[in-house]
Amino acid sequence: MIPFNEPVYLKKGIEYITEAVAKNRCLNGDGPFTAKCTKWFEEQYHTKALLTTSCTHALEMAALLMEIKSGDEVIMPAYTFVSTACAFALRGARIRFVDIRKDTMNINEKLIENAITEKTKAVVPVHYAGVGCEMDTIMDIAKRHRLLVAEDAA
């Protein structure tokens, strides 16, 4: 049998979990380890950070912050996890799926412009399997059409 997605347990990680349980600390959310991680991220990347429990939650927040509403259209790749589409569909958006590139499995940036309508509000490129989308091209398209961009890099 070939194990699927077998977790890795590192000594330091086990120590942190043990510490959190022993001190009756929060194991998720706004606990002290989340604060440490947030601080590290902000210092490392010189930006504000808000950690979420999942990419799904991050995408749902992105849809809220983008003020996606009923009647808006959001462009994303046809090959993605259901949470990507659901995050925007829950706000009432119509999802416009664009085909992917065979060589990267990412959204085909050359097909995005053909999917844009007067109702299009955002593009959600999904970076698949550690392969980044052609973000320079996607950002150029978004800028020219005044579209918002939320990257799914789960």
mmCIF file of C-alpha atoms in Angstrom:
data_model
loop_
_atom_site.group_PDB
_atom_site.id
_atom_site.type_symbol
_atom_site.label_atom_id
_atom_site.label_comp_id
_atom_site.label_asym_id
_atom_site.label_seq_id
_atom_site.Cartn_x
_atom_site.Cartn_y
_atom_site.Cartn_z
ATOM 1 C CA MET A 1 0.000 0.000 0.000
ATOM 2 C CA ILE A 2 1.248 3.473 -0.884
ATOM 3 C CA PRO A 3 0.302 5.974 1.847
ATOM 4 C CA PHE A 4 -1.473 9.106 0.683
ATOM 5 C CA ASN A 5 -0.429 12.338 2.327
ATOM 6 C CA GLU A 6 1.334 10.783 5.300
ATOM 7 C CA PRO A 7 1.888 13.477 7.971
ATOM 8 C CA VAL A 8 5.356 14.440 9.157
ATOM 9 C CA TYR A 9 5.863 14.746 12.897
ATOM 10 C CA LEU A 10 8.888 16.838 13.855
ATOM 11 C CA LYS A 11 10.291 16.850 17.374
ATOM 12 C CA LYS A 12 9.910 20.619 17.808
ATOM 13 C CA GLY A 13 6.302 20.518 16.597
ATOM 14 C CA ILE A 14 5.425 17.813 19.104
ATOM 15 C CA GLU A 15 7.089 19.902 21.845
ATOM 16 C CA TYR A 16 4.963 22.923 20.899
ATOM 17 C CA ILE A 17 1.738 20.912 20.886
ATOM 18 C CA THR A 18 2.633 19.390 24.244
ATOM 19 C CA GLU A 19 3.353 22.866 25.648
ATOM 20 C CA ALA A 20 0.056 24.235 24.371
ATOM 21 C CA VAL A 21 -1.926 21.336 25.863
ATOM 22 C CA ALA A 22 -0.013 21.391 29.170
ATOM 23 C CA LYS A 23 -0.619 25.100 29.664
ATOM 24 C CA ASN A 24 -4.270 24.799 28.570
ATOM 25 C CA ARG A 25 -3.572 27.094 25.656
ATOM 26 C CA CYS A 26 -5.538 27.461 22.500
ATOM 27 C CA LEU A 27 -4.496 24.895 19.888
ATOM 28 C CA ASN A 28 -5.794 27.002 17.013
ATOM 29 C CA GLY A 29 -6.964 30.511 16.342
ATOM 30 C CA ASP A 30 -5.507 33.344 18.385
ATOM 31 C CA GLY A 31 -3.199 31.400 20.679
ATOM 32 C CA PRO A 32 0.401 32.353 21.502
ATOM 33 C CA PHE A 33 1.873 30.259 18.700
ATOM 34 C CA THR A 34 -0.351 32.005 16.171
ATOM 35 C CA ALA A 35 0.908 35.337 17.534
ATOM 36 C CA LYS A 36 4.541 34.186 17.156
ATOM 37 C CA CYS A 37 3.935 32.997 13.613
ATOM 38 C CA THR A 38 2.123 36.211 12.667
ATOM 39 C CA LYS A 39 4.958 38.314 14.066
ATOM 40 C CA TRP A 40 7.557 36.274 12.168
ATOM 41 C CA PHE A 41 5.583 36.547 8.921
ATOM 42 C CA GLU A 42 5.142 40.307 9.267
ATOM 43 C CA GLU A 43 8.831 40.851 10.029
ATOM 44 C CA GLN A 44 9.978 38.506 7.263
ATOM 45 C CA TYR A 45 7.779 40.019 4.533
ATOM 46 C CA HIS A 46 7.363 43.590 5.839
ATOM 47 C CA THR A 47 3.576 43.457 5.655
ATOM 48 C CA LYS A 48 0.532 42.905 7.822
ATOM 49 C CA ALA A 49 -0.584 39.295 8.197
ATOM 50 C CA LEU A 50 -3.803 37.620 9.232
ATOM 51 C CA LEU A 51 -3.474 33.870 9.559
ATOM 52 C CA THR A 52 -6.498 31.730 8.840
ATOM 53 C CA THR A 53 -7.279 28.131 9.703
ATOM 54 C CA SER A 54 -7.529 27.175 6.039
ATOM 55 C CA CYS A 55 -7.273 28.444 2.492
ATOM 56 C CA THR A 56 -11.053 28.108 2.302
ATOM 57 C CA HIS A 57 -11.418 30.664 5.090
ATOM 58 C CA ALA A 58 -8.860 32.927 3.436
ATOM 59 C CA LEU A 59 -10.764 32.802 0.132
ATOM 60 C CA GLU A 60 -14.076 33.467 1.876
ATOM 61 C CA MET A 61 -12.526 36.513 3.541
ATOM 62 C CA ALA A 62 -11.084 37.629 0.207
ATOM 63 C CA ALA A 63 -14.556 37.461 -1.340
ATOM 64 C CA LEU A 64 -15.920 39.577 1.520
ATOM 65 C CA LEU A 65 -13.096 42.113 1.289
ATOM 66 C CA MET A 66 -13.542 42.333 -2.493
ATOM 67 C CA GLU A 67 -17.229 43.038 -1.831
ATOM 68 C CA ILE A 68 -18.321 40.295 -4.209
ATOM 69 C CA LYS A 69 -22.092 40.293 -4.511
ATOM 70 C CA SER A 70 -24.915 38.798 -6.509
ATOM 71 C CA GLY A 71 -24.511 39.564 -10.189
ATOM 72 C CA ASP A 72 -20.716 39.821 -10.084
ATOM 73 C CA GLU A 73 -18.636 37.436 -12.161
ATOM 74 C CA VAL A 74 -15.392 35.851 -11.012
ATOM 75 C CA ILE A 75 -12.969 34.135 -13.379
ATOM 76 C CA MET A 76 -11.016 31.088 -12.200
ATOM 77 C CA PRO A 77 -9.527 27.903 -13.641
ATOM 78 C CA ALA A 78 -11.831 25.033 -14.505
ATOM 79 C CA TYR A 79 -9.421 22.717 -12.698
ATOM 80 C CA THR A 80 -9.481 23.664 -9.021
ATOM 81 C CA PHE A 81 -10.762 22.527 -5.657
ATOM 82 C CA VAL A 82 -14.424 23.198 -4.976
ATOM 83 C CA SER A 83 -13.622 25.638 -2.132
ATOM 84 C CA THR A 84 -12.152 28.108 -4.603
ATOM 85 C CA ALA A 85 -15.457 28.442 -6.426
ATOM 86 C CA CYS A 86 -17.647 28.113 -3.328
ATOM 87 C CA ALA A 87 -15.970 31.030 -1.551
ATOM 88 C CA PHE A 88 -17.186 33.383 -4.279
ATOM 89 C CA ALA A 89 -20.430 31.595 -5.159
ATOM 90 C CA LEU A 90 -21.519 31.941 -1.515
ATOM 91 C CA ARG A 91 -21.396 35.721 -2.015
ATOM 92 C CA GLY A 92 -23.669 35.386 -5.055
ATOM 93 C CA ALA A 93 -21.054 35.519 -7.802
ATOM 94 C CA ARG A 94 -21.360 33.711 -11.086
ATOM 95 C CA ILE A 95 -18.226 31.666 -11.651
ATOM 96 C CA ARG A 96 -16.721 31.836 -15.128
ATOM 97 C CA PHE A 97 -14.393 28.905 -15.570
ATOM 98 C CA VAL A 98 -11.429 29.195 -17.904
ATOM 99 C CA ASP A 99 -9.557 26.176 -19.231
ATOM 100 C CA ILE A 100 -6.087 25.297 -17.997
ATOM 101 C CA ARG A 101 -2.733 24.923 -19.673
ATOM 102 C CA LYS A 102 -1.644 21.332 -20.247
ATOM 103 C CA ASP A 103 1.960 22.107 -19.341
ATOM 104 C CA THR A 104 1.299 23.718 -15.933
ATOM 105 C CA MET A 105 -2.269 22.692 -15.019
ATOM 106 C CA ASN A 106 -2.805 26.384 -14.156
ATOM 107 C CA ILE A 107 -5.329 28.786 -15.640
ATOM 108 C CA ASN A 108 -4.546 29.559 -19.259
ATOM 109 C CA GLU A 109 -3.745 33.250 -19.054
ATOM 110 C CA LYS A 110 -4.318 33.604 -22.796
ATOM 111 C CA LEU A 111 -8.009 32.707 -22.340
ATOM 112 C CA ILE A 112 -8.819 35.069 -19.485
ATOM 113 C CA GLU A 113 -9.570 38.149 -21.573
ATOM 114 C CA ASN A 114 -12.137 36.253 -23.657
ATOM 115 C CA ALA A 115 -14.048 35.436 -20.454
ATOM 116 C CA ILE A 116 -14.254 39.042 -19.227
ATOM 117 C CA THR A 117 -17.654 40.747 -19.411
ATOM 118 C CA GLU A 118 -19.004 44.002 -18.028
ATOM 119 C CA LYS A 119 -19.997 42.044 -14.879
ATOM 120 C CA THR A 120 -16.542 40.601 -14.220
ATOM 121 C CA LYS A 121 -15.157 41.851 -10.926
ATOM 122 C CA ALA A 122 -12.254 39.519 -10.146
ATOM 123 C CA VAL A 123 -9.823 36.871 -11.323
ATOM 124 C CA VAL A 124 -8.785 34.028 -9.007
ATOM 125 C CA PRO A 125 -5.707 32.251 -10.350
ATOM 126 C CA VAL A 126 -4.876 28.973 -8.597
ATOM 127 C CA HIS A 127 -1.220 27.993 -8.323
ATOM 128 C CA TYR A 128 -1.262 24.225 -8.718
ATOM 129 C CA ALA A 129 1.239 21.667 -7.392
ATOM 130 C CA GLY A 130 3.875 24.255 -6.581
ATOM 131 C CA VAL A 131 3.798 25.735 -10.083
ATOM 132 C CA GLY A 132 3.027 29.442 -10.158
ATOM 133 C CA CYS A 133 0.605 30.975 -12.627
ATOM 134 C CA GLU A 134 1.773 33.566 -15.157
ATOM 135 C CA MET A 135 1.070 36.383 -12.721
ATOM 136 C CA ASP A 136 2.718 39.177 -14.723
ATOM 137 C CA THR A 137 0.307 38.521 -17.585
ATOM 138 C CA ILE A 138 -2.665 38.017 -15.275
ATOM 139 C CA MET A 139 -1.931 41.228 -13.356
ATOM 140 C CA ASP A 140 -1.565 43.149 -16.623
ATOM 141 C CA ILE A 141 -4.975 41.900 -17.779
ATOM 142 C CA ALA A 142 -6.509 42.727 -14.386
ATOM 143 C CA LYS A 143 -5.026 46.223 -14.404
ATOM 144 C CA ARG A 144 -6.231 46.993 -17.918
ATOM 145 C CA HIS A 145 -9.760 45.784 -17.097
ATOM 146 C CA ARG A 146 -9.806 47.146 -13.531
ATOM 147 C CA LEU A 147 -10.299 43.706 -11.986
ATOM 148 C CA LEU A 148 -9.412 42.530 -8.508
ATOM 149 C CA VAL A 149 -7.116 39.504 -8.098
ATOM 150 C CA ALA A 150 -7.109 36.927 -5.279
ATOM 151 C CA GLU A 151 -4.458 34.251 -5.631
ATOM 152 C CA ASP A 152 -5.233 30.752 -4.350
ATOM 153 C CA ALA A 153 -1.867 29.287 -3.424
ATOM 154 C CA ALA A 154 -3.021 26.550 -1.065
#
